[in-house]
Coordinates of C-alpha atoms (C1' of nucleotides) in Angstrom, one line a residue:
Chain Z
M1 CA 0.2 0.0 0.0
A2 CA 1.5 3.4 -1.0
K3 CA 1.2 6.0 1.3
L4 CA 2.4 9.2 2.1
T5 CA 6.1 8.9 2.8
K6 CA 7.5 12.3 2.4
L7 CA 6.7 15.7 4.0
D8 CA 6.3 17.1 0.8
D9 CA 3.6 14.7 -0.1
I10 CA 1.3 15.9 2.8
V11 CA 1.8 19.5 2.3
S12 CA 0.9 18.6 -1.4
L13 CA -2.2 17.0 -0.4
C14 CA -3.1 19.8 2.3
K15 CA -2.7 22.4 -0.3
R16 CA -4.6 20.5 -3.1
R17 CA -7.8 19.7 -1.0
G18 CA -7.7 23.0 1.0
F19 CA -6.9 21.5 4.3
I20 CA -3.8 23.6 5.2
F21 CA -2.3 26.5 3.2
Q22 CA 1.0 28.7 4.0
S23 CA 0.1 31.9 5.8
S24 CA 0.2 35.0 3.4
E25 CA 1.2 33.0 0.6
I26 CA 0.6 35.7 -1.7
Y27 CA 3.2 37.6 -0.5
G28 CA 5.8 34.9 0.0
G29 CA 4.6 33.3 3.0
L30 CA 5.5 34.1 6.7
A31 CA 7.8 31.6 8.3
S32 CA 6.3 29.1 10.3
C33 CA 2.9 30.5 10.1
Y34 CA -0.2 28.3 8.6
D35 CA -4.1 28.6 7.4
Y36 CA -6.4 26.0 7.7
G37 CA -8.7 26.1 4.5
P38 CA -12.1 25.2 4.4
L39 CA -11.8 21.2 5.0
G40 CA -9.0 21.8 7.3
V41 CA -10.8 24.2 9.7
E42 CA -13.7 21.3 9.8
L43 CA -11.1 18.7 10.7
K44 CA -9.3 20.8 13.2
N45 CA -12.7 21.6 14.8
N46 CA -13.8 18.1 14.9
V47 CA -10.4 17.2 16.5
K48 CA -11.2 20.1 19.2
K49 CA -14.8 19.1 19.6
A50 CA -13.7 15.6 20.2
W51 CA -11.2 16.3 22.6
W52 CA -13.3 18.7 24.4
K53 CA -16.2 15.8 24.6
S54 CA -13.8 13.1 25.8
V55 CA -12.1 15.3 28.5
V56 CA -14.9 17.8 29.5
Q57 CA -18.5 16.7 28.3
M58 CA -18.3 13.1 29.2
R59 CA -16.7 13.4 32.8
D60 CA -18.3 14.7 35.9
D61 CA -15.0 15.8 37.2
V62 CA -13.7 18.0 34.9
V63 CA -14.9 21.9 34.1
G64 CA -14.0 23.9 30.7
L65 CA -12.5 27.6 30.6
D66 CA -11.3 29.8 28.1
C67 CA -8.9 32.4 29.3
S68 CA -7.6 35.6 27.7
I69 CA -4.3 35.3 25.9
L70 CA -2.8 38.4 27.4
M71 CA -2.1 38.0 31.2
H72 CA -0.6 39.9 34.1
P73 CA 3.0 39.9 33.5
M74 CA 3.5 38.4 37.1
V75 CA 1.9 35.3 35.9
W76 CA 4.8 34.7 33.7
K77 CA 7.5 35.4 36.7
S78 CA 5.6 33.1 39.0
S79 CA 5.9 30.3 36.5
G80 CA 9.2 30.9 35.7
H81 CA 8.5 31.6 32.2
A82 CA 9.8 34.9 32.3
D83 CA 13.3 34.0 33.6
K84 CA 14.0 30.7 31.6
F85 CA 12.4 31.9 28.4
A86 CA 14.7 34.8 28.4
D87 CA 18.0 32.4 27.8
L88 CA 21.5 33.9 27.0
I89 CA 23.1 32.4 23.8
A90 CA 26.4 32.6 22.3
E91 CA 27.9 31.9 18.9
C92 CA 31.2 29.9 18.5
K93 CA 33.0 32.3 16.2
K94 CA 34.9 29.5 14.8
C95 CA 31.9 27.0 13.6
N96 CA 28.9 29.4 13.9
T97 CA 27.1 26.9 16.5
R98 CA 24.8 28.6 18.9
T99 CA 24.6 27.3 22.3
R100 CA 23.1 28.4 25.5
V101 CA 25.5 30.1 27.7
D102 CA 23.9 27.9 30.8
H103 CA 24.7 24.9 28.9
L104 CA 28.2 25.6 28.2
K105 CA 30.8 23.7 30.6
D106 CA 34.3 24.6 31.7
K107 CA 37.6 23.6 30.3
E108 CA 37.9 20.3 32.3
D109 CA 41.4 21.0 33.2
N110 CA 40.6 24.0 34.7
N111 CA 40.2 23.7 38.5
I112 CA 39.5 27.2 39.2
E113 CA 35.6 27.5 40.2
N114 CA 34.6 30.1 37.5
A115 CA 32.2 32.6 39.8
S116 CA 30.8 34.3 36.9
G117 CA 28.9 32.6 34.5
Q118 CA 29.2 35.5 31.9
D119 CA 32.9 34.8 31.6
L120 CA 32.9 32.5 28.7
T121 CA 36.8 32.5 28.5
N122 CA 37.0 29.0 29.9
K123 CA 33.9 27.6 27.9
V124 CA 34.2 25.0 25.4
C125 CA 32.2 24.7 22.4
P126 CA 30.1 21.6 22.6
S127 CA 30.2 21.5 18.8
C128 CA 34.1 21.8 17.5
G129 CA 35.6 22.0 21.2
T130 CA 37.1 25.4 20.6
I131 CA 37.8 27.1 24.1
G132 CA 36.7 30.7 24.8
Q133 CA 35.9 31.7 21.1
F134 CA 32.5 32.9 21.6
T135 CA 30.7 36.1 20.5
E136 CA 28.7 38.3 23.3
P137 CA 25.8 36.1 24.7
M138 CA 22.7 37.6 23.4
P139 CA 19.4 37.5 24.9
F140 CA 17.1 35.0 23.2
K141 CA 13.0 36.3 23.8
L142 CA 11.2 33.0 23.5
M143 CA 8.0 34.6 24.6
F144 CA 6.3 36.7 22.3
E145 CA 6.2 40.7 23.3
T146 CA 3.6 43.1 22.8
Q147 CA 2.4 46.5 23.8
M148 CA -0.7 46.9 25.7
G149 CA -2.2 50.3 25.6
A150 CA -2.6 52.7 22.6
N151 CA -0.8 55.7 24.2
I152 CA 3.0 54.7 23.8
D153 CA 3.6 56.7 27.2
D154 CA 1.1 54.8 29.2
S155 CA 1.7 51.6 27.4
M156 CA 3.0 48.3 29.3
T157 CA 5.2 45.3 27.5
I158 CA 3.0 42.0 28.2
H159 CA 3.4 38.8 26.7
L160 CA 1.5 36.3 24.9
R161 CA 0.8 33.2 26.3
P162 CA 3.7 30.6 25.7
E163 CA 1.1 28.1 27.2
T164 CA -2.3 27.8 28.0
A165 CA -1.9 26.0 31.5
Q166 CA -0.8 29.3 33.5
G167 CA -4.1 30.5 33.0
I168 CA -5.9 27.6 34.5
F169 CA -3.8 28.0 37.6
A170 CA -4.4 31.6 37.8
N171 CA -8.1 30.7 37.6
F172 CA -7.9 27.6 40.1
R173 CA -9.7 29.9 42.9
N174 CA -12.3 31.3 40.9
V175 CA -13.3 27.8 39.6
L176 CA -13.1 26.4 43.0
D177 CA -15.7 29.2 44.4
S178 CA -18.1 29.2 41.8
T179 CA -18.7 25.5 40.5
R180 CA -18.9 23.3 43.7
V181 CA -16.2 21.2 42.3
K182 CA -14.2 18.9 44.6
V183 CA -10.6 17.4 44.5
P184 CA -10.3 15.5 42.5
F185 CA -11.2 17.3 39.4
G186 CA -9.8 18.9 36.2
I187 CA -9.9 22.2 34.5
A188 CA -9.8 22.0 30.9
Q189 CA -9.1 24.6 28.0
I190 CA -8.2 24.9 24.4
G191 CA -6.6 27.9 22.9
K192 CA -3.7 29.2 21.0
S193 CA -0.5 29.7 22.3
F194 CA 2.8 31.6 21.0
R195 CA 6.7 30.7 21.2
N196 CA 9.5 32.1 19.6
E197 CA 11.1 28.5 19.0
V198 CA 14.6 28.9 17.9
T199 CA 13.9 26.6 15.1
T200 CA 10.8 25.8 13.5
K201 CA 10.2 22.3 11.9
A202 CA 8.3 20.5 9.6
F203 CA 5.4 22.1 8.2
I204 CA 2.8 22.4 11.2
F205 CA 4.8 20.5 13.3
R206 CA 6.6 23.0 15.3
T207 CA 5.3 26.6 14.8
R208 CA 5.3 29.9 16.5
E209 CA 1.5 30.0 16.9
F210 CA -0.1 27.0 17.8
E211 CA -3.2 25.6 19.5
Q212 CA -2.9 23.5 22.9
A213 CA -5.5 21.7 24.5
E214 CA -4.6 21.4 28.1
L215 CA -6.2 19.6 31.2
E216 CA -4.8 20.5 34.8
F217 CA -6.3 17.7 36.8
F218 CA -6.0 18.6 40.5
C219 CA -6.0 15.7 43.0
E220 CA -4.8 15.1 46.6
P221 CA -1.1 14.4 47.2
G222 CA -0.5 10.9 47.4
T223 CA -3.0 10.3 44.8
D224 CA -1.1 11.5 42.2
D225 CA 0.7 8.7 40.9
Q226 CA -2.5 6.8 40.3
W227 CA -4.1 9.9 38.5
Y228 CA -1.1 9.8 36.2
E229 CA -1.4 6.5 35.2
H230 CA -5.3 6.9 34.7
W231 CA -4.6 10.1 32.2
K232 CA -2.0 7.9 30.6
E233 CA -4.5 5.5 29.5
A234 CA -7.2 7.8 28.6
R235 CA -5.4 10.1 26.7
C236 CA -3.8 7.4 24.7
K237 CA -7.2 5.6 24.1
W238 CA -8.6 9.0 23.0
Y239 CA -6.3 8.7 19.8
T240 CA -7.1 5.0 19.0
D241 CA -10.8 5.3 19.7
L242 CA -10.7 8.2 16.9
G243 CA -8.9 5.6 14.5
M244 CA -5.4 6.2 15.1
K245 CA -3.7 3.2 14.3
K246 CA -2.1 1.7 17.3
E247 CA 1.2 0.7 15.5
N248 CA 1.9 4.4 15.0
L249 CA 1.4 5.4 18.6
R250 CA 3.8 4.8 21.6
F251 CA 4.2 6.3 25.2
R252 CA 8.0 7.6 26.0
D253 CA 9.0 8.0 29.3
H254 CA 11.3 10.9 29.8
D255 CA 14.7 10.4 31.0
P256 CA 15.3 11.8 34.4
D257 CA 17.7 14.3 33.0
E258 CA 14.9 15.5 30.7
L259 CA 12.3 16.0 33.0
A260 CA 11.3 19.9 34.0
H261 CA 12.8 20.6 37.8
Y262 CA 9.3 20.7 39.2
A263 CA 8.0 17.6 37.2
K264 CA 7.9 14.3 39.3
G265 CA 7.2 12.3 36.0
C266 CA 6.3 13.0 32.1
V267 CA 5.7 10.7 29.3
D268 CA 4.9 11.6 25.6
V269 CA 2.3 10.0 23.4
E270 CA 4.3 9.8 20.2
Y271 CA 3.1 9.6 16.4
K272 CA 5.2 7.6 13.8
F273 CA 5.2 10.7 11.5
P274 CA 6.2 10.0 8.1
F275 CA 9.2 12.9 8.1
G276 CA 12.6 12.4 6.4
S277 CA 13.9 10.3 9.2
G278 CA 10.4 8.5 9.7
D279 CA 10.8 9.5 13.6
W280 CA 8.7 9.2 16.8
Q281 CA 7.3 12.8 17.1
E282 CA 5.2 14.1 20.4
L283 CA 1.8 15.0 20.2
E284 CA 1.0 14.9 23.7
G285 CA 3.1 15.3 26.9
I286 CA 1.4 14.1 30.2
A287 CA 3.1 15.3 33.2
N288 CA 3.0 15.3 37.0
R289 CA 3.4 18.8 38.0
T290 CA 3.2 18.2 41.6
D291 CA 2.1 21.2 43.5
Y292 CA 4.9 23.4 42.0
D293 CA 2.6 25.8 39.9
L294 CA -0.1 26.8 42.8
R295 CA 2.7 27.2 45.2
Q296 CA 4.6 29.5 42.8
H297 CA 1.5 31.5 42.2
Q298 CA 1.2 31.8 45.7
R299 CA 4.6 33.3 45.9
G300 CA 3.8 35.4 42.8
M301 CA 0.8 36.9 44.8
R302 CA 2.9 37.8 47.5
T303 CA 5.5 39.5 45.1
L304 CA 2.9 41.6 43.4
N305 CA 3.9 44.9 45.4
K306 CA 7.3 44.6 45.2
W307 CA 6.6 44.5 41.2
Y308 CA 5.2 47.8 41.4
E309 CA 7.8 49.2 43.7
N310 CA 10.2 48.0 40.9
D311 CA 9.2 50.2 38.2
R312 CA 7.1 47.1 37.1
D313 CA 9.9 45.5 35.9
L314 CA 10.0 41.7 36.2
S315 CA 13.7 41.4 35.7
K316 CA 14.5 43.5 39.0
I317 CA 12.3 41.5 41.1
S318 CA 12.4 37.8 42.5
L319 CA 9.8 35.9 43.9
I320 CA 9.4 36.3 47.8
D321 CA 10.3 33.2 49.7
E322 CA 7.4 30.8 50.3
S323 CA 5.8 31.3 53.5
E324 CA 6.0 28.4 56.4
D325 CA 2.2 27.6 56.2
Y326 CA 2.1 27.6 52.5
N327 CA -0.3 24.6 52.6
K328 CA -3.0 27.0 54.1
G329 CA -2.5 29.7 51.4
P330 CA -5.0 31.4 49.1
L331 CA -4.6 28.7 46.5
S332 CA -4.8 25.8 49.0
Y333 CA -7.9 23.5 49.1
F334 CA -9.8 22.5 52.2
D335 CA -10.8 18.7 52.2
E336 CA -14.3 18.7 54.2
Q337 CA -13.9 14.9 54.7
K338 CA -10.4 15.5 55.9
K339 CA -11.0 18.5 57.5
E340 CA -7.5 19.6 56.2
R341 CA -6.2 22.0 53.8
Y342 CA -3.4 21.0 51.1
I343 CA -2.3 22.4 47.8
P344 CA -3.1 19.6 45.0
Y345 CA -0.8 18.2 42.8
V346 CA -1.5 18.2 39.3
I347 CA -1.4 16.1 36.3
E348 CA -1.4 17.8 33.0
P349 CA -2.5 16.1 29.9
S350 CA -1.1 18.9 27.3
A351 CA -1.9 17.8 23.6
G352 CA -1.0 19.7 20.5
M353 CA -4.2 20.2 18.5
D354 CA -2.3 21.0 14.9
R355 CA 0.0 18.1 15.7
S356 CA -3.1 16.2 16.0
T357 CA -5.1 17.4 13.2
L358 CA -1.8 16.5 11.3
A359 CA -1.5 13.1 12.8
F360 CA -5.1 12.3 11.8
L361 CA -4.8 13.2 8.6
V362 CA -1.5 11.5 7.8
D363 CA -2.9 8.1 9.4
A364 CA -6.3 8.2 7.5
Y365 CA -4.6 8.7 4.1
D366 CA -4.9 5.3 1.9
E367 CA -4.0 4.6 -1.5
E368 CA -5.8 1.4 -2.9
E369 CA -6.2 -0.2 -6.4
V370 CA -9.8 -0.2 -8.2
R371 CA -10.0 -1.8 -11.3
G372 CA -6.6 -0.7 -12.4
E373 CA -7.0 2.9 -10.9
T374 CA -5.4 4.3 -7.8
R375 CA -8.3 5.4 -5.5
N376 CA -7.1 8.2 -2.9
L377 CA -9.0 8.2 0.3
L378 CA -9.0 9.6 3.7
R379 CA -10.2 7.0 6.1
F380 CA -11.2 9.8 8.7
H381 CA -13.5 8.6 11.7
P382 CA -16.9 9.9 11.2
A383 CA -16.3 12.3 14.1
L384 CA -13.2 13.6 12.8
A385 CA -14.6 13.7 8.9
P386 CA -14.9 17.3 7.6
T387 CA -18.2 16.3 5.7
K388 CA -20.4 13.7 7.0
V389 CA -22.6 12.9 3.9
A390 CA -22.7 14.0 0.3
I391 CA -25.9 14.0 -1.7
F392 CA -26.3 13.2 -5.4
P393 CA -28.6 13.1 -8.0
L394 CA -27.5 10.2 -10.2
V395 CA -28.1 12.1 -13.3
K396 CA -29.3 15.7 -13.7
K397 CA -33.0 15.1 -14.9
D398 CA -36.0 13.3 -14.2
G399 CA -36.6 15.1 -11.2
M400 CA -33.7 13.2 -9.3
P401 CA -32.0 16.9 -8.3
E402 CA -35.2 18.2 -6.7
I403 CA -35.5 15.2 -4.7
A404 CA -31.9 15.0 -3.8
R405 CA -31.7 18.8 -2.9
K406 CA -34.7 18.1 -0.7
I407 CA -32.9 15.4 1.3
Y408 CA -29.7 17.6 1.5
D409 CA -31.7 20.3 2.7
N410 CA -33.1 18.3 5.6
L411 CA -29.8 16.6 6.6
K412 CA -27.5 19.8 6.6
K413 CA -29.4 20.8 9.8
Y414 CA -27.8 18.0 11.6
F415 CA -24.3 17.6 10.1
N416 CA -22.2 18.7 7.5
C417 CA -23.5 17.8 4.2
F418 CA -22.5 18.3 0.6
Y419 CA -24.5 18.4 -2.3
D420 CA -23.0 17.8 -6.0
Q421 CA -25.2 17.0 -9.2
K422 CA -22.2 18.0 -11.7
G423 CA -20.5 15.2 -13.9
A424 CA -20.4 11.5 -13.3
V425 CA -21.6 10.0 -10.4
G426 CA -18.1 7.8 -10.1
R427 CA -16.2 11.1 -10.3
R428 CA -18.1 12.4 -7.4
Y429 CA -17.9 9.4 -5.3
R430 CA -14.0 9.6 -5.8
R431 CA -14.0 13.3 -5.1
Q432 CA -15.8 12.5 -1.8
D433 CA -13.1 10.0 -0.8
E434 CA -10.5 12.4 -1.1
A435 CA -12.2 14.4 1.1
G436 CA -13.0 11.8 3.6
T437 CA -16.7 12.1 3.8
P438 CA -18.2 8.6 5.1
F439 CA -21.4 8.2 3.1
C440 CA -22.8 9.3 -0.2
V441 CA -26.6 9.4 -0.7
T442 CA -27.7 9.1 -4.2
V443 CA -31.2 9.4 -5.7
D444 CA -31.6 7.4 -8.8
G445 CA -34.5 6.2 -11.0
Q446 CA -36.0 3.9 -8.6
T447 CA -36.1 6.6 -6.2
N448 CA -39.5 7.8 -8.0
E449 CA -41.0 4.4 -8.0
D450 CA -40.5 3.4 -4.4
N451 CA -38.9 6.4 -2.6
T452 CA -35.6 4.4 -1.6
V453 CA -32.0 6.0 -2.3
T454 CA -28.5 4.2 -2.4
V455 CA -26.3 4.8 0.4
R456 CA -22.4 4.4 -0.7
N457 CA -19.9 3.6 2.1
R458 CA -16.6 5.2 1.5
D459 CA -14.0 2.6 3.0
S460 CA -16.1 -0.6 1.4
M461 CA -17.7 1.4 -1.7
E462 CA -20.5 -1.0 -0.9
Q463 CA -24.1 0.5 -1.5
T464 CA -27.1 -0.2 0.5
R465 CA -30.7 0.6 -0.5
I466 CA -32.8 2.5 2.2
N467 CA -36.1 4.3 2.3
A468 CA -35.4 8.2 1.8
D469 CA -37.5 9.0 5.0
N470 CA -35.1 7.1 7.0
V471 CA -31.7 8.9 5.6
L472 CA -31.7 10.9 8.7
S473 CA -32.3 7.9 11.2
Y474 CA -29.7 6.1 9.3
M475 CA -27.1 8.4 9.3
R476 CA -27.4 9.3 12.9
E477 CA -26.6 5.6 13.7
K478 CA -23.9 5.2 11.3
L479 CA -22.2 8.0 12.5
D480 CA -23.0 7.9 16.2
M481 CA -24.4 11.6 16.1
Chain U
rG1 C1' 21.9 30.8 13.0
rC2 C1' 25.3 27.1 9.8
rG3 C1' 25.9 23.5 5.8
rG4 C1' 23.0 20.8 1.7
rG5 C1' 19.0 20.8 -1.7
rC6 C1' 14.3 23.3 -3.9
rG7 C1' 11.1 27.5 -6.0
rU8 C1' 7.8 27.6 -13.4
rA9 C1' -0.3 27.0 -13.9
rG10 C1' -4.5 24.6 -8.0
rC11 C1' -1.2 20.0 -8.1
rU12 C1' 3.3 17.0 -10.2
rC13 C1' 6.7 18.6 -13.2
rA14 C1' 9.5 19.4 -18.3
rG15 C1' 12.0 23.8 -20.3
rU16 C1' 19.9 25.9 -19.3
rG17 C1' 20.1 32.9 -23.1
rG18 C1' 15.9 33.8 -28.3
rU19 C1' 7.6 33.4 -29.0
rA20 C1' 5.6 30.0 -21.5
rG21 C1' 4.6 24.0 -22.0
rA22 C1' 2.7 19.1 -20.7
rG23 C1' -0.2 15.8 -17.9
rC24 C1' -3.7 15.6 -13.8
rG25 C1' -7.3 18.9 -11.6
rU26 C1' -11.1 23.0 -12.5
rC27 C1' -15.2 25.4 -15.5
rA28 C1' -18.8 25.0 -19.4
rC29 C1' -22.2 22.6 -23.3
rG30 C1' -23.5 18.0 -25.0
rU31 C1' -23.7 12.6 -23.9
rU32 C1' -24.1 9.9 -19.6
rG33 C1' -28.6 5.3 -15.3
rC34 C1' -23.4 3.8 -10.2
rC35 C1' -17.2 4.3 -8.9
rA36 C1' -11.5 9.4 -11.6
rA37 C1' -15.9 7.3 -18.6
rC38 C1' -16.1 10.2 -23.6
rG39 C1' -16.6 14.3 -27.1
rU40 C1' -15.9 19.7 -27.8
rG41 C1' -14.5 24.0 -25.8
rA42 C1' -12.4 27.2 -21.9
rA43 C1' -10.2 29.7 -18.1
rU44 C1' -5.8 30.0 -15.1
rG45 C1' 1.7 32.3 -15.0
rU46 C1' 4.7 39.0 -10.6
rC47 C1' 8.7 31.6 -13.8
rG48 C1' 8.9 33.3 -5.1
rU49 C1' 10.6 38.8 -5.0
rG50 C1' 14.1 42.6 -5.8
rA51 C1' 18.3 44.6 -8.3
rG52 C1' 22.5 43.4 -11.8
rU53 C1' 24.9 41.3 -16.4
rU54 C1' 22.9 41.1 -21.3
rC55 C1' 20.7 43.5 -27.6
rG56 C1' 17.8 39.8 -25.0
rA57 C1' 17.1 36.4 -18.4
rA58 C1' 12.5 31.2 -16.2
rU59 C1' 17.7 30.1 -17.6
rC60 C1' 23.8 33.8 -15.6
rU61 C1' 25.3 36.7 -11.1
rC62 C1' 24.0 39.0 -6.1
rA63 C1' 20.7 40.0 -2.3
rU64 C1' 16.3 38.7 -0.1
rC65 C1' 11.7 35.6 1.0
rG66 C1' 9.7 30.9 1.7
rC67 C1' 9.9 25.3 2.1
rC68 C1' 12.6 20.6 2.8
rC69 C1' 16.9 17.5 4.7
rG70 C1' 21.0 17.5 8.4
rC71 C1' 22.9 20.4 12.7
rU72 C1' 21.9 23.7 16.6
rC73 C1' 17.8 24.7 19.9
rC74 C1' 13.2 22.9 21.9
rA75 C1' 11.9 26.4 29.1

RNA sequence: GCGGGCGUAGCUCAGUGGUAGAGCGUCACGUUGCCAACGUGAAUGUCGUGAGUUCGAAUCUCAUCGCCCGCUCCA
């Protein structure tokens, strides 16, 4: 079975069928930015809907949220992004390799402790081994900056969020106070995030503007391991339930040295993308973030005045130490049954919606030989298919278009449908195959006699006759919608 | 940011200094009674962009933008 083997094939398919276009293409494109076309926006919306249904709608213990992208600067001080997203990078003058200054190691035989981290004279280039031949360290701003306020004198530099998670932590108290939730419970959100990645990569796989679906699941310390396992399983099942092939999915546990300093554990759900090297690439990360974030925000809340006093300059301040009774702080939770307060632990499944959309697209792609011709099709799960049903008159006469149109007008109230009366019906079928439409309904000569129509299945190409009045109920059952 | 490759119609590509091309797709008309049928016709090009060399540039040179592969980076 010939499949998409190169990224170029995927890009070409995406453009040809209107899934994904390069942003600002008429102006030569803007690096790392992509637009979703008519089929793409339906597909991606369906992926997001499926996530929301699984993570929020179908659960009694998760509520939703939609935070603003712009947040108070202190959010990023507390989260650590303001400091860590401003790394210094130095370039080796010899081989032009850029390395983060804090990753540079001292020359080994130099026993003298080098007090200054900024002194690069004894640092070794990890690429070519040259010592001390670096450019001045240059700051990398990994967060997007923007100005809030039209009046330049009064405007404030703020950041576009680099992750949706912090908006959830910042609203932890609000949700607790307004929704009667009890630990264990989760808060879910889907939304755009922005990161000035040093290198973008592979089509929409790593872009600077991207969409995340994140869940912060709050649980009692001590139960975190079991919830971690629970979400690992639940999230993996989500992909396979939506038709993604098991052999293209795997878990990869992070090595201890790869873990963020606050994380107790982290596992990636990876998909075997057909990129050049055929590498496994991350779709989603599931992390045990412990009580780090809520505790950090408690410190941040206590630091607010210091920020005002220091000209609202994040670089001039550091977070105030944690209070001894932090467990009873403003972001703590009171357990009614145990009559005790604690800071909940957090399990965070964080999925990339653009990556998932691409993976579902690639995974659904298929080519098969039918009567010496190649049939291209996208075997989307019905929940993900951009169009659910296409309705055709077999030919454009004998009242068939009118009947087909009537069926279409009724069905489109319930799901995305497509009407087409042009050209040979075989071509229309194949066209829908390429868009991944699960069913085609065709009105033919017999419809006038006994009010039946044919339903053609995308995957098997088989046809069934059903009564025209039952099309809606038939589709609802088959599509499970 | 480094190294390599690439950029011509919606897509795949041919065209290496002398009139801008093919296949597929798209559209129209006719035909067509179930799987990319057939006939006729049509539309679609800043040859990525900008400069330069030249009588003349898709073609040569430089710059720039974008994409792919490999480094580097990925809190």
